[in-house]
mmCIF file of C-alpha atoms and ligand atoms in Angstrom:
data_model
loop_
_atom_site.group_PDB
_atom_site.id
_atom_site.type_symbol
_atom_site.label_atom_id
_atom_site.label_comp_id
_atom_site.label_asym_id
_atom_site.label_seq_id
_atom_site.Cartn_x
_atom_site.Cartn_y
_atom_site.Cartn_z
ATOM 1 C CA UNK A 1 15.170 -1.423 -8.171
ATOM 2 C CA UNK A 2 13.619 -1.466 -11.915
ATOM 3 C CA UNK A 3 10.981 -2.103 -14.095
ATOM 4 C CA UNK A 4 10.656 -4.440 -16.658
ATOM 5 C CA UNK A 5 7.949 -4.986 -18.882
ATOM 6 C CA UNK A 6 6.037 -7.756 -20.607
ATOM 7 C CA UNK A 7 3.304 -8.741 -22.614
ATOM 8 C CA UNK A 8 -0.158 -10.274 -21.512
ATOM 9 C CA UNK A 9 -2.255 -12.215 -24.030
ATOM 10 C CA UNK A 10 -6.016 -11.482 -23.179
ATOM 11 C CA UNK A 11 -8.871 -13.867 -23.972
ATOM 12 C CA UNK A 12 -10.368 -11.201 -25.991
ATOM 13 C CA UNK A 13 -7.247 -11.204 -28.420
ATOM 14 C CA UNK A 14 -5.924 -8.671 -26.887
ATOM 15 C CA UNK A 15 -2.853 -8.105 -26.138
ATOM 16 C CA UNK A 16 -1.869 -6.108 -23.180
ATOM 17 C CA UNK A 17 1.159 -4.404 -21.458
ATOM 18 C CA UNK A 18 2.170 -4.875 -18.082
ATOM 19 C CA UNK A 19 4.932 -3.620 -15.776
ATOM 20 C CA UNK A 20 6.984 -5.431 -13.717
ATOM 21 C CA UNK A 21 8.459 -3.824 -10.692
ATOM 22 C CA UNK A 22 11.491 -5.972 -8.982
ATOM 23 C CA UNK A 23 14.148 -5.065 -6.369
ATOM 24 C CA UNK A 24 16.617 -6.754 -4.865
ATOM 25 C CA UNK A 25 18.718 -6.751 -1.560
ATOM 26 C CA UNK A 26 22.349 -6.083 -2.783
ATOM 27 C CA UNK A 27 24.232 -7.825 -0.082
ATOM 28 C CA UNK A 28 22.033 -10.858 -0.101
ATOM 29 C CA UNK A 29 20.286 -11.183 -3.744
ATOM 30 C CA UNK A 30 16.500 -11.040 -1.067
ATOM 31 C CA UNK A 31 14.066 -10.125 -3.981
ATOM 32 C CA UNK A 32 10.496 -9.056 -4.546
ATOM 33 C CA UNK A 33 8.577 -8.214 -7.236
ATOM 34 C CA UNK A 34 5.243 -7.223 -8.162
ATOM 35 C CA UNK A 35 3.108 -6.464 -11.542
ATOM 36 C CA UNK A 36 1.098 -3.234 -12.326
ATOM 37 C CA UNK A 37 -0.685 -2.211 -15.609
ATOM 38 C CA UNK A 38 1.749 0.489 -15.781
ATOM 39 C CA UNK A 39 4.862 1.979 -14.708
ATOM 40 C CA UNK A 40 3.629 5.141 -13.624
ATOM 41 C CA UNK A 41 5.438 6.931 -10.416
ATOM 42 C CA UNK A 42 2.212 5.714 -8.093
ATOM 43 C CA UNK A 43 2.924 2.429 -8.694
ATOM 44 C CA UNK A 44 6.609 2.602 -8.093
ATOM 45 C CA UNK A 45 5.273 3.969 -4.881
ATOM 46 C CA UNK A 46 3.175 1.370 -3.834
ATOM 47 C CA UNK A 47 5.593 -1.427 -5.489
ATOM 48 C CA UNK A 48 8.307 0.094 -3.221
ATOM 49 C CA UNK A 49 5.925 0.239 -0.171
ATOM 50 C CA UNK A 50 4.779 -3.592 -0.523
ATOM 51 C CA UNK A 51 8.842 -4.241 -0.948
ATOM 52 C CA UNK A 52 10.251 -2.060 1.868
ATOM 53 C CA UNK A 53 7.066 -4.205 4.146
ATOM 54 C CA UNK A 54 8.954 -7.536 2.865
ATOM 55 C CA UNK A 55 12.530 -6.717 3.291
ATOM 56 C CA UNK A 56 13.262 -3.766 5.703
ATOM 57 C CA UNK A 57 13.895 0.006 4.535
ATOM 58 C CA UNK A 58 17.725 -0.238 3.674
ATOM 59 C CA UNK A 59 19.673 2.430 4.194
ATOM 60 C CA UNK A 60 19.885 3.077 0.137
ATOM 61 C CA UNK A 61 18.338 2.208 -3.000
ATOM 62 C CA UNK A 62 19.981 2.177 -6.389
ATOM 63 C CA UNK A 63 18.466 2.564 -9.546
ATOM 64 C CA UNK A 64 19.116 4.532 -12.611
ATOM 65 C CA UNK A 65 17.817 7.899 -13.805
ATOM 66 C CA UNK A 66 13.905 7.159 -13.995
ATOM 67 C CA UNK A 67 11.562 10.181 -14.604
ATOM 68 C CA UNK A 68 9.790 9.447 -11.398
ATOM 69 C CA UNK A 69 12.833 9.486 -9.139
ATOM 70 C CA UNK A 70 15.457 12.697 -10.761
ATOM 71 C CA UNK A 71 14.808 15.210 -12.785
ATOM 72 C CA UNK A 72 18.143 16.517 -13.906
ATOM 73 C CA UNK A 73 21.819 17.441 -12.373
ATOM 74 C CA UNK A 74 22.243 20.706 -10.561
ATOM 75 C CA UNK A 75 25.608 22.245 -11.634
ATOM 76 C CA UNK A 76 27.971 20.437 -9.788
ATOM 77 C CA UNK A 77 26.527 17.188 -11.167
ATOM 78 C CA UNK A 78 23.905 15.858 -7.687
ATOM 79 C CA UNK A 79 20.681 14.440 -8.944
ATOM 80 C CA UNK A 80 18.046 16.891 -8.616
ATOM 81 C CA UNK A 81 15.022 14.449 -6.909
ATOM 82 C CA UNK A 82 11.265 14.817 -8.658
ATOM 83 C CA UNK A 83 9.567 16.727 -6.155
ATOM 84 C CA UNK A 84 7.501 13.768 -5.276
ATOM 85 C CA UNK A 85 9.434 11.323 -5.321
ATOM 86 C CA UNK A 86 11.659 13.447 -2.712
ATOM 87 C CA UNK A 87 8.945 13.801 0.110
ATOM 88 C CA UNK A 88 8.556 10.149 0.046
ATOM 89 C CA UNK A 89 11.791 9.487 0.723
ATOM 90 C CA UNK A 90 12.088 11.362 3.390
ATOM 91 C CA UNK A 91 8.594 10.084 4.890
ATOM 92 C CA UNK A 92 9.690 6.271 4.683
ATOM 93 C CA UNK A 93 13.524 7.479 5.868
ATOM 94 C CA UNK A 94 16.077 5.710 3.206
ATOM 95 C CA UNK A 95 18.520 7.770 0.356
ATOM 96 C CA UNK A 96 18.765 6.710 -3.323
ATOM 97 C CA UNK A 97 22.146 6.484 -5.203
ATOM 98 C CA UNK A 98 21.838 6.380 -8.618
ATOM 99 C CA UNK A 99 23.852 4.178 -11.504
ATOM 100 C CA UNK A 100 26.485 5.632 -12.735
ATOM 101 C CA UNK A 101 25.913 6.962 -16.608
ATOM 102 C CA UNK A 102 27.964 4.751 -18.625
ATOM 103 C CA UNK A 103 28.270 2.352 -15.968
ATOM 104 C CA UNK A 104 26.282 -0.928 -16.848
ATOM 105 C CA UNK A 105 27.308 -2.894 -13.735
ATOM 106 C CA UNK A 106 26.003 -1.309 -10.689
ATOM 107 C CA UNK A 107 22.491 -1.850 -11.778
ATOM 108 C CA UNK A 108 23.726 -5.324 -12.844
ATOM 109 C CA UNK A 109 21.635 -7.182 -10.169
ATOM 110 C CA UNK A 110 17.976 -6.093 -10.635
ATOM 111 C CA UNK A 111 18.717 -6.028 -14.600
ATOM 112 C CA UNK A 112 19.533 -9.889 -13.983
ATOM 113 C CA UNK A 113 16.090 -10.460 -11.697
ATOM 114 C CA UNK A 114 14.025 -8.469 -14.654
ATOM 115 C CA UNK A 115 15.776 -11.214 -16.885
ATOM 116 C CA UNK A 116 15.250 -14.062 -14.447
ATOM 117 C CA UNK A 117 11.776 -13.191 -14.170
ATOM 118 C CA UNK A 118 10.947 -13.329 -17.979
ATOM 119 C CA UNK A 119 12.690 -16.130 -18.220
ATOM 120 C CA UNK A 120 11.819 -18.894 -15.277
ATOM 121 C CA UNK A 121 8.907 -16.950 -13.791
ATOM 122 C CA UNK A 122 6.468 -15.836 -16.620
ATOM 123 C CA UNK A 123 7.568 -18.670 -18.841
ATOM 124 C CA UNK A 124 4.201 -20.284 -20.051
ATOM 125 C CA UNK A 125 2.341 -18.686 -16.848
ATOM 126 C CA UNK A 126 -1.540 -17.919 -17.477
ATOM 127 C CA UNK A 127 -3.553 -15.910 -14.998
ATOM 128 C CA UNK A 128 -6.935 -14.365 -14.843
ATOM 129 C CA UNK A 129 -6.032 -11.206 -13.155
ATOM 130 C CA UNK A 130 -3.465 -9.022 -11.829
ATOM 131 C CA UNK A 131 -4.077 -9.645 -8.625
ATOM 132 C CA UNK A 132 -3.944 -14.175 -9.118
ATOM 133 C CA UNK A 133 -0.629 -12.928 -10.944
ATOM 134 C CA UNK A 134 0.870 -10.964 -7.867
ATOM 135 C CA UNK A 135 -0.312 -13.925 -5.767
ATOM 136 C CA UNK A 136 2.235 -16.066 -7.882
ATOM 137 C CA UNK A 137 4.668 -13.726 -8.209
ATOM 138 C CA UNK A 138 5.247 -13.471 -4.158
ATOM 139 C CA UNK A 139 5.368 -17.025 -4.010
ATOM 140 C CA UNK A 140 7.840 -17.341 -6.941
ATOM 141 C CA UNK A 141 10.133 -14.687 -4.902
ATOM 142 C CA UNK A 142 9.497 -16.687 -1.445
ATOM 143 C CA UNK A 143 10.564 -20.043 -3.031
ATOM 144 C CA UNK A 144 13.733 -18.366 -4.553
ATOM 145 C CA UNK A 145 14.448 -16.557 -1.549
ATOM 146 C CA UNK A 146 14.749 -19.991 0.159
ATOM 147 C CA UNK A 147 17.076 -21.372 -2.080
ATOM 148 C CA UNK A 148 20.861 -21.209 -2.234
ATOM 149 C CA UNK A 149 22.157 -18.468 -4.911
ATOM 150 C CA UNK A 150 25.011 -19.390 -6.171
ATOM 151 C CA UNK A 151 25.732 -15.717 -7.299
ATOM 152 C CA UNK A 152 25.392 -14.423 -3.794
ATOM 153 C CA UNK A 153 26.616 -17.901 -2.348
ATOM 154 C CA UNK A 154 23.524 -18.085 0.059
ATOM 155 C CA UNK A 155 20.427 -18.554 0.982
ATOM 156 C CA UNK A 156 18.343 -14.959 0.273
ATOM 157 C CA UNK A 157 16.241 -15.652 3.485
ATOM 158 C CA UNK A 158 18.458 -16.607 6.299
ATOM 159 C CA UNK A 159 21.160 -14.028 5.335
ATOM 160 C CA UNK A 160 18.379 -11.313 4.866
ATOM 161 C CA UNK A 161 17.355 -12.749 8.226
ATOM 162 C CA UNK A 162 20.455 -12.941 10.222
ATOM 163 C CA UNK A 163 22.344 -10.071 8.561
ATOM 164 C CA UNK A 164 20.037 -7.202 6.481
ATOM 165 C CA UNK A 165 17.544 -7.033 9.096
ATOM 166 C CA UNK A 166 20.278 -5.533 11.392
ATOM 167 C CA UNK A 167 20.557 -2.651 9.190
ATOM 168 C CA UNK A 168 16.855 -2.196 7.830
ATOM 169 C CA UNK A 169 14.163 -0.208 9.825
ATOM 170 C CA UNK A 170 11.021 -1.913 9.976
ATOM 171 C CA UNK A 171 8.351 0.102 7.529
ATOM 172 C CA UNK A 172 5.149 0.866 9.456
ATOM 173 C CA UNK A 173 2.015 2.032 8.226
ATOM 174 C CA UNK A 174 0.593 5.335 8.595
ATOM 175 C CA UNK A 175 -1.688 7.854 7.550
ATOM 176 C CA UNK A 176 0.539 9.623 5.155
ATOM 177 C CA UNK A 177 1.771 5.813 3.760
ATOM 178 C CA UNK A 178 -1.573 4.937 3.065
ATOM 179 C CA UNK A 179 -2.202 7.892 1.153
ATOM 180 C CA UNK A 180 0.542 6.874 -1.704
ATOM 181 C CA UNK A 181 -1.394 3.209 -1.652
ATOM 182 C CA UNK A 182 -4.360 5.240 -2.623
ATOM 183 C CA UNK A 183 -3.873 7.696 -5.015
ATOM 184 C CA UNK A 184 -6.069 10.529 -5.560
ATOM 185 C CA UNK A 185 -8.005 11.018 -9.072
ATOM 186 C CA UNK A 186 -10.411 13.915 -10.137
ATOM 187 C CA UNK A 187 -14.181 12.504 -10.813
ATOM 188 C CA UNK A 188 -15.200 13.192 -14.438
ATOM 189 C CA UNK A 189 -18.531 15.488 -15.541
ATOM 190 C CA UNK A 190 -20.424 11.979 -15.694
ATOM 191 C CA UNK A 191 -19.132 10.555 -12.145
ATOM 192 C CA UNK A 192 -16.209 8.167 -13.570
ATOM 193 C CA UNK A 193 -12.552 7.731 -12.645
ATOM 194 C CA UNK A 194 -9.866 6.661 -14.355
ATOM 195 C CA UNK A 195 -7.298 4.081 -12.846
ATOM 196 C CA UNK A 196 -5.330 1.689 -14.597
ATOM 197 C CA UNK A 197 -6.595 2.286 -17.901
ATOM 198 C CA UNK A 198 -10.014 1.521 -16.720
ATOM 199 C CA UNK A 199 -12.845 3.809 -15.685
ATOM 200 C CA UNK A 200 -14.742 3.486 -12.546
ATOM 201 C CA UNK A 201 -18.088 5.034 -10.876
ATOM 202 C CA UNK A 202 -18.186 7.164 -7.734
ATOM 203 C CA UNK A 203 -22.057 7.094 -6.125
ATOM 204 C CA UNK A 204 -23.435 11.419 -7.577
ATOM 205 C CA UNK A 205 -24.212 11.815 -3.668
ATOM 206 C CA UNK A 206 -20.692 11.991 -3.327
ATOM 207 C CA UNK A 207 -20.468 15.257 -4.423
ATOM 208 C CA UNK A 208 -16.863 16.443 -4.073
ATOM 209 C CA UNK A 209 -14.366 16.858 -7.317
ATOM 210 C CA UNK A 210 -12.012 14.118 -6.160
ATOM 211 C CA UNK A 211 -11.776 10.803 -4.536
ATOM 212 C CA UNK A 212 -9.124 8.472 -3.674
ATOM 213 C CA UNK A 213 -9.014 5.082 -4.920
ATOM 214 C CA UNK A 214 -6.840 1.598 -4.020
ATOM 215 C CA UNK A 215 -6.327 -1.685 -5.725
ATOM 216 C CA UNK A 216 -5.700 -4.279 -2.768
ATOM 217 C CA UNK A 217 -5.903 -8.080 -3.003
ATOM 218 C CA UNK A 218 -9.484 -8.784 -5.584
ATOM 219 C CA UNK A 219 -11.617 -5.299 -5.194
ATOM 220 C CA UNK A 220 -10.736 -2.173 -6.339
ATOM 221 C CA UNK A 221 -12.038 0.614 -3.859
ATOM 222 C CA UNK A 222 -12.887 4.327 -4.364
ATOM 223 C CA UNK A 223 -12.524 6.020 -0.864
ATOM 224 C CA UNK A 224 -13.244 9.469 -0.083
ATOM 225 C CA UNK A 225 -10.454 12.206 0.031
ATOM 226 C CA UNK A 226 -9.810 11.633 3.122
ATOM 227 C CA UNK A 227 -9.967 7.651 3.705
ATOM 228 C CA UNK A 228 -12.601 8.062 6.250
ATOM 229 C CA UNK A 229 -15.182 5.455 4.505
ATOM 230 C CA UNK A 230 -15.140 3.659 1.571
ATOM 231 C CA UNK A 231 -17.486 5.230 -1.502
ATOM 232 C CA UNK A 232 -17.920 2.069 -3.660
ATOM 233 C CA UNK A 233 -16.326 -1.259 -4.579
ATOM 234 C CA UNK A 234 -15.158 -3.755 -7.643
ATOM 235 C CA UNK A 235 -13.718 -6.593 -8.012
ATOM 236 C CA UNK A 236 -10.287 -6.766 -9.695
ATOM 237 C CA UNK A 237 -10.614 -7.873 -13.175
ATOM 238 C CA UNK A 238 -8.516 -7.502 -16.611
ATOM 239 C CA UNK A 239 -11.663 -6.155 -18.415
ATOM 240 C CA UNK A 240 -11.469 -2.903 -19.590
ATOM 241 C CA UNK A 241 -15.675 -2.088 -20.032
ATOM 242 C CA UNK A 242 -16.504 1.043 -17.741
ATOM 243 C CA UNK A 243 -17.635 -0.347 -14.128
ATOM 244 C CA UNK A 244 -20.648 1.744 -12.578
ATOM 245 C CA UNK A 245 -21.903 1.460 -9.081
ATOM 246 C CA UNK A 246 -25.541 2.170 -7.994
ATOM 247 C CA UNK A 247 -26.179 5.184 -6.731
ATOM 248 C CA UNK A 248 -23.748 6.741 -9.782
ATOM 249 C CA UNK A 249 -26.790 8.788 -11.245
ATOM 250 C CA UNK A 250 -29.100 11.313 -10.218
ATOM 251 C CA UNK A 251 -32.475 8.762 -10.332
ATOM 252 C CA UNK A 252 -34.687 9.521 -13.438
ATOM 253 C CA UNK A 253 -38.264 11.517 -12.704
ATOM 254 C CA UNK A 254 -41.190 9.579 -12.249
ATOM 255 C CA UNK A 255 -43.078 9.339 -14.918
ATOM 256 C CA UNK A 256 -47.163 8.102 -16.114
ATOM 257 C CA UNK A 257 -47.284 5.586 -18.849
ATOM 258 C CA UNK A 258 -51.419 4.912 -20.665
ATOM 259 C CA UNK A 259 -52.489 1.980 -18.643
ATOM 260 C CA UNK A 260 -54.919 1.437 -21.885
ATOM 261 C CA UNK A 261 -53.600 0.969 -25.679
ATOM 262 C CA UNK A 262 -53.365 4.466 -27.024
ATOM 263 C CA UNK A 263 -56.090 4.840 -30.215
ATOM 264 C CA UNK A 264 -56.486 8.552 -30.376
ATOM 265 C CA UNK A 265 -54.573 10.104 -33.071
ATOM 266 C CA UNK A 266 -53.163 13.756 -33.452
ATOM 267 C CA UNK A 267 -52.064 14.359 -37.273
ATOM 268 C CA UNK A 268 -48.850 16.495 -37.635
ATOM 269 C CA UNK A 269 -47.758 18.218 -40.449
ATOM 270 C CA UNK A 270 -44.786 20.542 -41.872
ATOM 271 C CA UNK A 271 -46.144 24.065 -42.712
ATOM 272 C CA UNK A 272 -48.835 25.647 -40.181
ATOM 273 C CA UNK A 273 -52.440 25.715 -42.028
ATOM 274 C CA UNK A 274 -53.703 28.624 -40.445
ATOM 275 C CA UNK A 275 -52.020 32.378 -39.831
ATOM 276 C CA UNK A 276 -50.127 32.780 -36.534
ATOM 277 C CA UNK A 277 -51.427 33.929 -33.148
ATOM 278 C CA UNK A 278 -49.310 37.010 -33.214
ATOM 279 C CA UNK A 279 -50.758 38.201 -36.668
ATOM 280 C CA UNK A 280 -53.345 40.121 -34.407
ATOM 281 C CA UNK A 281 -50.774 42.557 -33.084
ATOM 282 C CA UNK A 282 -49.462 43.880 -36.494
ATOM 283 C CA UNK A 283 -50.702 47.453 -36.845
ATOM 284 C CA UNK A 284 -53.053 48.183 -40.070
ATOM 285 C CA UNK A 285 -50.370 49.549 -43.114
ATOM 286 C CA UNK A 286 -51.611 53.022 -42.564
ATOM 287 C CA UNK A 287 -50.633 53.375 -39.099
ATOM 288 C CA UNK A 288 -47.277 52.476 -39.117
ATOM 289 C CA UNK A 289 -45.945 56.154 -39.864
ATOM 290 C CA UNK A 290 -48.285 57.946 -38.544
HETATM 291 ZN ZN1 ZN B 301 19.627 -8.830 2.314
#
């Protein structure tokens, strides 16, 4: 597995960055990608989630040293997993070899896909948001799949099918699953969080620090900490403006406005024209010592 990345022209002149994350079944050349806004390691999460539901959970995955899989070499050179990335491992059940330093063939295949996919699947392609380009994307990877690869000297599908599936577990869903499809984000001071470079509104009855919140299909949805209910909704858009919901702010005080036009008139000015109210209190000069 890898990520490649590519450049989105936006209507507003704009142009943004977007990830690409691809993998592909060694023995069979099976592949599946998906976009994100970013590469972060919660998207590699849910981009391996959404793949391991597609093709099986193999007994391995390569990929080379990304920050959001190791984070170093103990002594005797094993990869030293990123904490996270270790416990979700071991709750989906597969092992990760990585490429070889200096080695630029074992990570050959997916390198090839990333380059495929610039180059046959994004070529002149125009979509409206993420989501629309996901939508593509799975159909791009179900058309190839079909085909006969002559690199692999089959057809993706029926080999996947007949052979891979043998060795794959099937990846089912769970509580703890659907907790990396929904990452968890701290609510600013003014009821806003932040996901995917855009900022969205959790409803001030809310009232806890932090919320969960899941991109899935065309709405975006901020869920409470523990996925019991869903807080608020938005649909899935490239536009970057903050999104509120309704019930974001405390609702102003009531208030009386003059039902008639106001005529009386109350003249201000900068120094006071008279002494002040406390002058009373000061004690006559020849007190004060005595
Ligand atoms: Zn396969």
């Amino acid at each position: 597995m890898d990520w490649g990345f590519v450049k989105a022209d936006a209507d507003d002149g704009q142009t943004y960055k977007c990830a690409c994350f691809a993998i592909i079944c060694h023995h069979c050349g099976e592949r599946f990608i998906e976009f994100f806004p970013n590469a972060k390691q919660e998207n590699l999460f849910i981009g391996m989630t959404h793949a391991l539901f597609y093709m099986g959970i193999p007994e391995y995955v390569l990929t080379d040293n990304m920050k959001s899989v190791v984070t170093g070499r103990d002594p005797e050179g094993h990869p030293l997993w990123q904490h996270d990335y270790e416990s979700f491992m071991k709750l989906i059940g597969f092992q990760t070899k990585l490429c070889k330093p200096r080695h630029p063939f074992t990570k050959g295949k997916v390198e090839r896909l990333v380059r495929f996919v610039k180059e046959n699947f994004l070529a002149g392609r125009t979509y409206s948001n993420v989501t629309e380009l996901n939508i593509q994307a799975l159909s791009w990877c179900r058309d190839q799949n079909s085909r006969c690869h002559k690199a692999v000297d089959c057809i993706p599908d029926e080999t996947h099918r007949s052979e891979c599936w043998n060795v794959t577990g099937i990846l089912q869903n769970s509580k703890e699953l659907s907790l990396y499809l929904c990452p968890q984000r701290r609510i600013s001071f003014d009821g806003m969080v932040n996901y995917e470079g855009r900022r969205f509104g959790v409803a001030c009855w809310y009232g806890r620090k932090t919320c969960r919140i899941s991109r899935k299909e065309f709405t975006t949805t901020i869920y409470d900490d523990d996925l019991t209910k869903a807080l608020s909704t938005y649909d899935v858009t490239w536009n970057r403006k903050d999104r509120f919901c309704k019930d974001q702010y405390v609702a102003e005080q009531s208030e009386e406005q003059p039902t008639a036009p106001v005529k009386a008139i109350l003249r201000q000015s900068d120094t006071p024209t008279h002494a002040s109210g406390f002058a009373k209190f000061n004690f006559p000069e020849g007190l004060k010592d005595g």
